[in-house]
PDB file of C-alpha atoms in Angstrom:
ATOM      1  CA  MET E  10      63.986 121.872  43.768  1.00 63.00           C
ATOM      2  CA  ASP E  11      63.334 121.107  47.431  1.00 85.00           C
ATOM      3  CA  VAL E  12      64.727 124.388  48.775  1.00 90.00           C
ATOM      4  CA  GLU E  13      63.340 125.305  52.194  1.00 91.00           C
ATOM      5  CA  LEU E  14      63.040 128.611  54.033  1.00 90.00           C
ATOM      6  CA  ARG E  15      65.702 127.495  56.510  1.00 91.00           C
ATOM      7  CA  HIS E  16      68.134 127.249  53.611  1.00 94.00           C
ATOM      8  CA  LEU E  17      67.371 130.812  52.516  1.00 94.00           C
ATOM      9  CA  ARG E  18      67.583 132.227  56.032  1.00 93.00           C
ATOM     10  CA  ALA E  19      70.871 130.443  56.648  1.00 94.00           C
ATOM     11  CA  PHE E  20      72.357 131.710  53.394  1.00 95.00           C
ATOM     12  CA  THR E  21      71.227 135.326  53.832  1.00 95.00           C
ATOM     13  CA  SER E  22      72.503 135.395  57.402  1.00 93.00           C
ATOM     14  CA  VAL E  23      75.962 134.146  56.403  1.00 93.00           C
ATOM     15  CA  ALA E  24      76.003 136.570  53.466  1.00 93.00           C
ATOM     16  CA  ARG E  25      75.044 139.479  55.697  1.00 91.00           C
ATOM     17  CA  HIS E  26      77.589 138.709  58.432  1.00 91.00           C
ATOM     18  CA  ARG E  27      80.303 137.268  56.169  1.00 91.00           C
ATOM     19  CA  SER E  28      80.787 134.828  59.034  1.00 90.00           C
ATOM     20  CA  PHE E  29      79.475 131.360  59.850  1.00 91.00           C
ATOM     21  CA  SER E  30      80.021 131.825  63.591  1.00 89.00           C
ATOM     22  CA  ARG E  31      78.065 135.087  63.829  1.00 88.00           C
ATOM     23  CA  ALA E  32      75.304 133.744  61.582  1.00 90.00           C
ATOM     24  CA  ALA E  33      75.013 130.632  63.759  1.00 89.00           C
ATOM     25  CA  GLU E  34      74.587 132.826  66.835  1.00 87.00           C
ATOM     26  CA  GLU E  35      71.869 134.841  65.109  1.00 85.00           C
ATOM     27  CA  LEU E  36      70.016 131.726  63.941  1.00 87.00           C
ATOM     28  CA  LEU E  37      70.395 129.935  67.304  1.00 82.00           C
ATOM     29  CA  ILE E  38      71.978 126.862  65.733  1.00 87.00           C
ATOM     30  CA  THR E  39      75.439 125.324  65.916  1.00 90.00           C
ATOM     31  CA  GLN E  40      78.079 126.249  63.377  1.00 90.00           C
ATOM     32  CA  PRO E  41      78.347 122.658  62.027  1.00 92.00           C
ATOM     33  CA  ALA E  42      74.569 122.577  61.532  1.00 92.00           C
ATOM     34  CA  LEU E  43      74.733 125.880  59.666  1.00 93.00           C
ATOM     35  CA  SER E  44      77.545 124.600  57.436  1.00 93.00           C
ATOM     36  CA  ARG E  45      75.477 121.508  56.605  1.00 93.00           C
ATOM     37  CA  THR E  46      72.475 123.676  55.736  1.00 94.00           C
ATOM     38  CA  ILE E  47      74.524 125.833  53.362  1.00 94.00           C
ATOM     39  CA  ALA E  48      76.042 122.717  51.793  1.00 93.00           C
ATOM     40  CA  GLN E  49      72.532 121.298  51.297  1.00 94.00           C
ATOM     41  CA  LEU E  50      71.418 124.499  49.566  1.00 94.00           C
ATOM     42  CA  GLU E  51      74.427 124.540  47.258  1.00 94.00           C
ATOM     43  CA  GLY E  52      73.862 120.854  46.526  1.00 93.00           C
ATOM     44  CA  LYS E  53      70.204 121.393  45.643  1.00 92.00           C
ATOM     45  CA  LEU E  54      71.100 124.308  43.364  1.00 93.00           C
ATOM     46  CA  SER E  55      74.222 122.629  41.973  1.00 93.00           C
ATOM     47  CA  VAL E  56      76.165 125.887  42.332  1.00 94.00           C
ATOM     48  CA  ARG E  57      78.674 127.394  44.726  1.00 93.00           C
ATOM     49  CA  LEU E  58      77.246 130.417  46.526  1.00 95.00           C
ATOM     50  CA  LEU E  59      80.039 131.121  48.995  1.00 94.00           C
ATOM     51  CA  ASP E  60      83.806 131.097  48.889  1.00 90.00           C
ATOM     52  CA  ARG E  61      85.156 130.002  52.254  1.00 84.00           C
ATOM     53  CA  SER E  62      88.563 130.404  53.774  1.00 72.00           C
ATOM     54  CA  SER E  63      89.871 130.028  57.306  1.00 59.00           C
ATOM     55  CA  ARG E  64      89.618 133.787  57.806  1.00 69.00           C
ATOM     56  CA  HIS E  65      86.588 135.054  55.921  1.00 79.00           C
ATOM     57  CA  VAL E  66      83.562 134.228  53.786  1.00 90.00           C
ATOM     58  CA  GLU E  67      82.798 135.894  50.452  1.00 91.00           C
ATOM     59  CA  LEU E  68      79.937 135.598  47.976  1.00 93.00           C
ATOM     60  CA  THR E  69      80.587 134.150  44.553  1.00 93.00           C
ATOM     61  CA  ASP E  70      79.157 136.003  41.558  1.00 93.00           C
ATOM     62  CA  THR E  71      76.280 133.536  41.513  1.00 95.00           C
ATOM     63  CA  GLY E  72      75.841 133.958  45.264  1.00 93.00           C
ATOM     64  CA  THR E  73      75.635 137.730  44.903  1.00 94.00           C
ATOM     65  CA  GLU E  74      72.880 137.402  42.308  1.00 95.00           C
ATOM     66  CA  PHE E  75      71.030 134.741  44.292  1.00 95.00           C
ATOM     67  CA  LEU E  76      71.164 136.870  47.454  1.00 95.00           C
ATOM     68  CA  VAL E  77      69.033 139.581  45.835  1.00 94.00           C
ATOM     69  CA  HIS E  78      66.263 137.115  45.067  1.00 94.00           C
ATOM     70  CA  ALA E  79      66.535 135.273  48.393  1.00 94.00           C
ATOM     71  CA  GLU E  80      66.185 138.516  50.354  1.00 93.00           C
ATOM     72  CA  ARG E  81      63.198 139.489  48.213  1.00 92.00           C
ATOM     73  CA  VAL E  82      61.484 136.177  48.962  1.00 92.00           C
ATOM     74  CA  LEU E  83      62.139 136.479  52.710  1.00 90.00           C
ATOM     75  CA  ALA E  84      60.999 140.109  52.783  1.00 88.00           C
ATOM     76  CA  ALA E  85      57.727 139.138  51.096  1.00 88.00           C
ATOM     77  CA  LEU E  86      57.249 136.341  53.615  1.00 85.00           C
ATOM     78  CA  ASP E  87      57.975 138.649  56.559  1.00 78.00           C
ATOM     79  CA  GLU E  88      55.456 141.132  55.192  1.00 75.00           C
ATOM     80  CA  ALA E  89      52.830 138.395  54.972  1.00 76.00           C
ATOM     81  CA  LEU E  90      53.604 137.214  58.484  1.00 69.00           C
ATOM     82  CA  ALA E  91      53.323 140.762  59.821  1.00 67.00           C
ATOM     83  CA  VAL E  92      49.668 140.779  58.765  1.00 65.00           C
ATOM     84  CA  VAL E  93      48.893 138.050  61.286  1.00 62.00           C
ATOM     85  CA  SER E  94      51.663 138.686  63.839  1.00 56.00           C
ATOM     86  CA  HIS E  95      49.271 140.428  66.227  1.00 57.00           C
ATOM     87  CA  ARG E  96      47.580 137.053  66.681  1.00 67.00           C
ATOM     88  CA  VAL E  97      50.813 135.290  67.628  1.00 80.00           C
ATOM     89  CA  THR E  98      51.602 134.672  71.295  1.00 88.00           C
ATOM     90  CA  LEU E  99      54.856 133.675  72.970  1.00 92.00           C
ATOM     91  CA  ARG E 100      54.281 131.875  76.277  1.00 94.00           C
ATOM     92  CA  LEU E 101      56.801 132.771  79.008  1.00 96.00           C
ATOM     93  CA  GLY E 102      56.822 130.389  81.967  1.00 96.00           C
ATOM     94  CA  PHE E 103      58.089 131.362  85.418  1.00 95.00           C
ATOM     95  CA  SER E 104      57.769 130.028  88.943  1.00 92.00           C
ATOM     96  CA  TRP E 105      57.844 133.241  91.007  1.00 88.00           C
ATOM     97  CA  LEU E 106      58.682 136.943  90.834  1.00 89.00           C
ATOM     98  CA  LEU E 107      59.946 137.889  87.404  1.00 92.00           C
ATOM     99  CA  PRO E 108      63.081 140.090  87.600  1.00 92.00           C
ATOM    100  CA  ASP E 109      62.328 143.798  87.504  1.00 88.00           C
ATOM    101  CA  PRO E 110      62.568 146.020  85.556  1.00 90.00           C
ATOM    102  CA  TRP E 111      63.929 143.460  83.085  1.00 92.00           C
ATOM    103  CA  ALA E 112      60.596 141.683  82.568  1.00 93.00           C
ATOM    104  CA  GLN E 113      58.532 144.790  81.912  1.00 94.00           C
ATOM    105  CA  GLN E 114      61.090 146.326  79.553  1.00 94.00           C
ATOM    106  CA  THR E 115      61.782 143.105  77.652  1.00 95.00           C
ATOM    107  CA  ILE E 116      58.120 142.289  77.103  1.00 95.00           C
ATOM    108  CA  SER E 117      57.372 145.841  76.007  1.00 94.00           C
ATOM    109  CA  ARG E 118      60.292 145.869  73.521  1.00 93.00           C
ATOM    110  CA  PHE E 119      59.401 142.445  72.119  1.00 93.00           C
ATOM    111  CA  GLU E 120      55.732 143.274  71.595  1.00 91.00           C
ATOM    112  CA  GLU E 121      56.545 146.619  70.004  1.00 89.00           C
ATOM    113  CA  ILE E 122      59.099 145.126  67.594  1.00 87.00           C
ATOM    114  CA  THR E 123      57.169 141.995  66.581  1.00 85.00           C
ATOM    115  CA  GLY E 124      53.520 142.866  67.014  1.00 84.00           C
ATOM    116  CA  ALA E 125      53.162 139.545  68.847  1.00 87.00           C
ATOM    117  CA  SER E 126      52.145 139.276  72.489  1.00 90.00           C
ATOM    118  CA  VAL E 127      53.654 137.602  75.550  1.00 94.00           C
ATOM    119  CA  ALA E 128      51.466 135.401  77.741  1.00 94.00           C
ATOM    120  CA  LEU E 129      52.824 135.019  81.273  1.00 95.00           C
ATOM    121  CA  THR E 130      52.339 131.532  82.691  1.00 95.00           C
ATOM    122  CA  ARG E 131      52.925 131.003  86.420  1.00 94.00           C
ATOM    123  CA  THR E 132      53.927 127.384  87.054  1.00 93.00           C
ATOM    124  CA  ASP E 133      55.713 125.637  89.914  1.00 90.00           C
ATOM    125  CA  ASP E 134      58.075 123.898  87.484  1.00 92.00           C
ATOM    126  CA  PRO E 135      58.818 125.975  84.351  1.00 94.00           C
ATOM    127  CA  LEU E 136      61.191 123.339  82.940  1.00 93.00           C
ATOM    128  CA  GLN E 137      58.508 120.673  83.166  1.00 93.00           C
ATOM    129  CA  ALA E 138      56.102 123.052  81.427  1.00 94.00           C
ATOM    130  CA  LEU E 139      58.714 123.492  78.705  1.00 93.00           C
ATOM    131  CA  ARG E 140      59.037 119.726  78.282  1.00 91.00           C
ATOM    132  CA  GLN E 141      55.257 119.456  77.971  1.00 92.00           C
ATOM    133  CA  HIS E 142      55.163 122.342  75.455  1.00 91.00           C
ATOM    134  CA  THR E 143      52.763 124.387  77.583  1.00 94.00           C
ATOM    135  CA  VAL E 144      55.270 127.274  77.506  1.00 94.00           C
ATOM    136  CA  ASP E 145      57.652 128.346  74.732  1.00 93.00           C
ATOM    137  CA  ILE E 146      60.411 129.746  76.907  1.00 95.00           C
ATOM    138  CA  ALA E 147      61.105 129.387  80.624  1.00 96.00           C
ATOM    139  CA  LEU E 148      62.728 131.799  83.047  1.00 96.00           C
ATOM    140  CA  VAL E 149      64.680 129.873  85.666  1.00 94.00           C
ATOM    141  CA  ARG E 150      66.851 130.789  88.625  1.00 92.00           C
ATOM    142  CA  GLY E 151      69.822 128.946  90.014  1.00 88.00           C
ATOM    143  CA  ASP E 152      71.962 126.250  88.406  1.00 85.00           C
ATOM    144  CA  VAL E 153      69.579 123.922  86.578  1.00 86.00           C
ATOM    145  CA  ASP E 154      69.795 120.809  84.413  1.00 85.00           C
ATOM    146  CA  VAL E 155      68.128 121.738  81.142  1.00 85.00           C
ATOM    147  CA  PRO E 156      65.933 119.205  79.317  1.00 81.00           C
ATOM    148  CA  LYS E 157      67.359 117.250  76.419  1.00 84.00           C
ATOM    149  CA  GLY E 158      67.191 119.291  73.237  1.00 83.00           C
ATOM    150  CA  ALA E 159      66.939 122.580  75.132  1.00 89.00           C
ATOM    151  CA  ARG E 160      69.285 125.548  75.228  1.00 90.00           C
ATOM    152  CA  ILE E 161      70.006 127.994  78.006  1.00 92.00           C
ATOM    153  CA  VAL E 162      70.909 131.681  77.837  1.00 92.00           C
ATOM    154  CA  ARG E 163      72.314 133.349  80.966  1.00 92.00           C
ATOM    155  CA  LEU E 164      70.650 136.707  81.596  1.00 92.00           C
ATOM    156  CA  ASP E 165      72.123 138.007  84.827  1.00 92.00           C
ATOM    157  CA  ASP E 166      73.220 137.191  88.362  1.00 94.00           C
ATOM    158  CA  GLU E 167      71.155 138.256  91.375  1.00 94.00           C
ATOM    159  CA  PRO E 168      72.466 138.965  94.901  1.00 96.00           C
ATOM    160  CA  ARG E 169      71.047 136.783  97.658  1.00 96.00           C
ATOM    161  CA  ILE E 170      69.445 137.840 100.925  1.00 97.00           C
ATOM    162  CA  ALA E 171      68.366 135.937 104.039  1.00 97.00           C
ATOM    163  CA  VAL E 172      64.753 135.972 105.234  1.00 97.00           C
ATOM    164  CA  CYS E 173      63.261 134.818 108.512  1.00 97.00           C
ATOM    165  CA  SER E 174      60.232 135.113 110.760  1.00 97.00           C
ATOM    166  CA  GLU E 175      59.818 138.230 112.875  1.00 96.00           C
ATOM    167  CA  HIS E 176      60.092 135.903 115.884  1.00 96.00           C
ATOM    168  CA  CYS E 177      63.390 134.332 114.759  1.00 96.00           C
ATOM    169  CA  ALA E 178      66.608 135.261 116.576  1.00 96.00           C
ATOM    170  CA  LEU E 179      68.145 136.081 113.188  1.00 96.00           C
ATOM    171  CA  ALA E 180      65.796 139.070 112.874  1.00 95.00           C
ATOM    172  CA  ARG E 181      67.700 140.784 115.695  1.00 93.00           C
ATOM    173  CA  LEU E 182      71.088 140.381 114.005  1.00 92.00           C
ATOM    174  CA  GLY E 183      72.483 142.957 111.614  1.00 87.00           C
ATOM    175  CA  HIS E 184      73.583 140.399 109.017  1.00 95.00           C
ATOM    176  CA  LEU E 185      74.268 136.723 108.362  1.00 97.00           C
ATOM    177  CA  ASP E 186      77.499 135.301 106.939  1.00 97.00           C
ATOM    178  CA  TRP E 187      77.123 132.717 104.174  1.00 97.00           C
ATOM    179  CA  SER E 188      79.432 130.384 106.113  1.00 94.00           C
ATOM    180  CA  ASP E 189      77.130 130.574 109.151  1.00 96.00           C
ATOM    181  CA  VAL E 190      73.957 129.459 107.342  1.00 96.00           C
ATOM    182  CA  GLN E 191      74.816 125.856 108.254  1.00 95.00           C
ATOM    183  CA  HIS E 192      73.951 126.621 111.885  1.00 95.00           C
ATOM    184  CA  TRP E 193      70.331 127.497 111.059  1.00 97.00           C
ATOM    185  CA  PRO E 194      67.416 125.308 109.935  1.00 97.00           C
ATOM    186  CA  LEU E 195      67.029 126.041 106.210  1.00 98.00           C
ATOM    187  CA  VAL E 196      63.684 126.077 104.416  1.00 98.00           C
ATOM    188  CA  VAL E 197      64.127 124.950 100.790  1.00 96.00           C
ATOM    189  CA  ASN E 198      61.871 125.074  97.743  1.00 95.00           C
ATOM    190  CA  THR E 199      62.890 121.791  96.103  1.00 93.00           C
ATOM    191  CA  VAL E 200      61.165 122.508  92.771  1.00 90.00           C
ATOM    192  CA  SER E 201      62.172 126.055  91.857  1.00 89.00           C
ATOM    193  CA  GLY E 202      64.319 127.316  94.724  1.00 90.00           C
ATOM    194  CA  THR E 203      67.700 128.914  94.142  1.00 91.00           C
ATOM    195  CA  THR E 204      69.367 127.815  97.386  1.00 94.00           C
ATOM    196  CA  GLY E 205      69.474 124.386  98.985  1.00 92.00           C
ATOM    197  CA  PRO E 206      71.910 121.909 100.526  1.00 93.00           C
ATOM    198  CA  TRP E 207      73.461 121.580  97.051  1.00 91.00           C
ATOM    199  CA  SER E 208      74.722 125.171  97.424  1.00 93.00           C
ATOM    200  CA  TRP E 209      77.435 124.155  99.931  1.00 94.00           C
ATOM    201  CA  PRO E 210      80.140 121.504 100.136  1.00 93.00           C
ATOM    202  CA  THR E 211      78.913 118.383 101.929  1.00 92.00           C
ATOM    203  CA  ASP E 212      80.723 119.204 105.178  1.00 91.00           C
ATOM    204  CA  ARG E 213      79.259 122.735 105.353  1.00 93.00           C
ATOM    205  CA  ARG E 214      75.620 122.063 104.620  1.00 95.00           C
ATOM    206  CA  PRO E 215      72.891 123.038 107.092  1.00 95.00           C
ATOM    207  CA  ALA E 216      72.169 120.185 109.456  1.00 92.00           C
ATOM    208  CA  GLN E 217      68.385 120.638 109.251  1.00 96.00           C
ATOM    209  CA  ILE E 218      66.516 121.026 105.947  1.00 97.00           C
ATOM    210  CA  ILE E 219      62.788 121.736 105.728  1.00 97.00           C
ATOM    211  CA  GLU E 220      61.498 120.953 102.236  1.00 97.00           C
ATOM    212  CA  THR E 221      58.636 122.712 100.441  1.00 96.00           C
ATOM    213  CA  ALA E 222      57.361 122.300  96.885  1.00 93.00           C
ATOM    214  CA  ASN E 223      56.692 125.860  95.701  1.00 91.00           C
ATOM    215  CA  TYR E 224      57.281 129.510  96.519  1.00 91.00           C
ATOM    216  CA  ASP E 225      54.062 130.015  98.500  1.00 92.00           C
ATOM    217  CA  GLU E 226      54.737 127.000 100.720  1.00 95.00           C
ATOM    218  CA  TRP E 227      58.303 128.188 101.229  1.00 96.00           C
ATOM    219  CA  LEU E 228      57.125 131.695 102.144  1.00 95.00           C
ATOM    220  CA  GLU E 229      54.586 130.552 104.734  1.00 97.00           C
ATOM    221  CA  THR E 230      56.956 127.991 106.245  1.00 98.00           C
ATOM    222  CA  VAL E 231      59.573 130.699 106.845  1.00 98.00           C
ATOM    223  CA  ALA E 232      56.885 133.038 108.212  1.00 97.00           C
ATOM    224  CA  ALA E 233      55.821 130.293 110.629  1.00 97.00           C
ATOM    225  CA  ASN E 234      59.388 130.272 112.030  1.00 97.00           C
ATOM    226  CA  ARG E 235      60.168 126.721 110.932  1.00 97.00           C
ATOM    227  CA  GLY E 236      63.547 127.902 109.635  1.00 97.00           C
ATOM    228  CA  ILE E 237      65.245 130.627 107.624  1.00 97.00           C
ATOM    229  CA  GLY E 238      65.251 131.051 103.860  1.00 97.00           C
ATOM    230  CA  ILE E 239      67.649 132.439 101.273  1.00 97.00           C
ATOM    231  CA  VAL E 240      66.374 134.107  98.109  1.00 95.00           C
ATOM    232  CA  PRO E 241      67.420 136.636  95.465  1.00 94.00           C
ATOM    233  CA  GLU E 242      67.089 140.233  96.671  1.00 93.00           C
ATOM    234  CA  VAL E 243      64.136 140.807  94.327  1.00 91.00           C
ATOM    235  CA  ALA E 244      62.017 139.065  96.976  1.00 92.00           C
ATOM    236  CA  GLN E 245      62.646 141.868  99.465  1.00 93.00           C
ATOM    237  CA  ARG E 246      61.289 144.469  97.042  1.00 89.00           C
ATOM    238  CA  ARG E 247      58.315 142.434  95.934  1.00 89.00           C
ATOM    239  CA  THR E 248      57.189 140.389  98.933  1.00 89.00           C
ATOM    240  CA  GLN E 249      54.690 141.918 101.334  1.00 88.00           C
ATOM    241  CA  HIS E 250      54.313 139.705 104.410  1.00 94.00           C
ATOM    242  CA  PRO E 251      53.980 141.165 107.914  1.00 95.00           C
ATOM    243  CA  ALA E 252      55.627 138.160 109.574  1.00 96.00           C
ATOM    244  CA  LEU E 253      58.840 138.235 107.528  1.00 96.00           C
ATOM    245  CA  ARG E 254      62.107 140.053 108.072  1.00 96.00           C
ATOM    246  CA  PHE E 255      64.976 140.350 105.561  1.00 97.00           C
ATOM    247  CA  VAL E 256      68.591 140.212 106.721  1.00 97.00           C
ATOM    248  CA  PRO E 257      71.684 141.102 104.628  1.00 97.00           C
ATOM    249  CA  LEU E 258      73.694 138.041 103.614  1.00 97.00           C
ATOM    250  CA  ILE E 259      77.473 138.462 103.533  1.00 97.00           C
ATOM    251  CA  ASP E 260      79.778 136.688 101.043  1.00 96.00           C
ATOM    252  CA  ALA E 261      76.955 134.762  99.382  1.00 96.00           C
ATOM    253  CA  PRO E 262      77.536 133.641  95.783  1.00 95.00           C
ATOM    254  CA  LEU E 263      75.325 135.292  93.188  1.00 95.00           C
ATOM    255  CA  SER E 264      72.279 133.433  91.892  1.00 93.00           C
ATOM    256  CA  PRO E 265      72.095 133.046  88.072  1.00 94.00           C
ATOM    257  CA  VAL E 266      68.971 133.928  86.089  1.00 94.00           C
ATOM    258  CA  SER E 267      68.524 132.239  82.703  1.00 95.00           C
ATOM    259  CA  LEU E 268      66.118 131.662  79.847  1.00 95.00           C
ATOM    260  CA  VAL E 269      65.626 128.092  78.596  1.00 95.00           C
ATOM    261  CA  TYR E 270      63.962 127.141  75.310  1.00 93.00           C
ATOM    262  CA  LEU E 271      63.656 124.101  73.056  1.00 89.00           C
ATOM    263  CA  ALA E 272      65.802 124.160  69.934  1.00 79.00           C
ATOM    264  CA  ASP E 273      62.878 123.109  67.704  1.00 72.00           C
ATOM    265  CA  ALA E 274      60.432 125.706  69.066  1.00 62.00           C
ATOM    266  CA  GLN E 275      59.257 128.969  67.438  1.00 65.00           C
ATOM    267  CA  ARG E 276      62.768 129.889  66.351  1.00 73.00           C
ATOM    268  CA  THR E 277      62.123 133.353  64.917  1.00 78.00           C
ATOM    269  CA  LEU E 278      59.958 134.552  67.811  1.00 84.00           C
ATOM    270  CA  ILE E 279      62.333 133.173  70.414  1.00 89.00           C
ATOM    271  CA  ARG E 280      65.332 134.781  68.716  1.00 87.00           C
ATOM    272  CA  ARG E 281      63.578 138.137  68.773  1.00 89.00           C
ATOM    273  CA  PHE E 282      62.620 137.678  72.425  1.00 93.00           C
ATOM    274  CA  LEU E 283      66.232 136.857  73.286  1.00 91.00           C
ATOM    275  CA  ASP E 284      67.362 139.953  71.397  1.00 90.00           C
ATOM    276  CA  ALA E 285      64.924 142.074  73.427  1.00 91.00           C
ATOM    277  CA  ALA E 286      66.012 140.358  76.653  1.00 92.00           C
ATOM    278  CA  ALA E 287      69.686 141.047  76.003  1.00 87.00           C
ATOM    279  CA  GLN E 288      69.292 144.815  75.732  1.00 81.00           C
ATOM    280  CA  PRO E 289      70.379 146.777  78.824  1.00 76.00           C
ATOM    281  CA  THR E 290      67.663 147.804  81.269  1.00 67.00           C
TER     282      THR E 290
END
């Protein structure tokens, strides 16, 4: 019989949760895809393993007996995988400044639970790196268009802050209103920036946009007083530049932080990383 591990994992997850929806969330697949997988397994075995109703899922007598053996097979496999797990690496791509303390705590939890390691990959375009399979999961900021076949998990929302040169008139103000940003030249990181002309309605956008292609270019352009910048507040804690000044930004919308991964990637490792990422800091 051509029974695959995905069939066993799907069945044991549904049996454990007594729910297709919760099992689908755990397995990082859609509920219709999970239903098809269970149907395939039952078809290959020519037996009914689950009794379904609109309200709940129960094991049949055959399903109860099969579950014991399926869990034994998966436990033996997990034990075998644990022997080599210390050699497994999950590649996390990011463009600039990982959120803290989220990054340190998540990586520590993941490595402790799995025995695998996390390799941090700094890249100007994490989504492009994901498309090219040079990273397994990408941390992105702002509202992004995910690649085809990818999924996105929202982690948090970061407050924004304005930043300018020490010689800029903004440095002498106590704050900047979000609605007043349009009156200042705005330096934008077009590849991985969180704020750009797209952040405002057309009639409220800054009149002058200075484009850069990465975080370092953006930083030095602001420091050179070519315009002001807007970034998540993490930049104030983590950026050491003598020519920069940070100014509170009033009424600015929060900036989303998300993880993006490909649906056909290392499913088990990614699920465990997402579990570690979701725990409170």
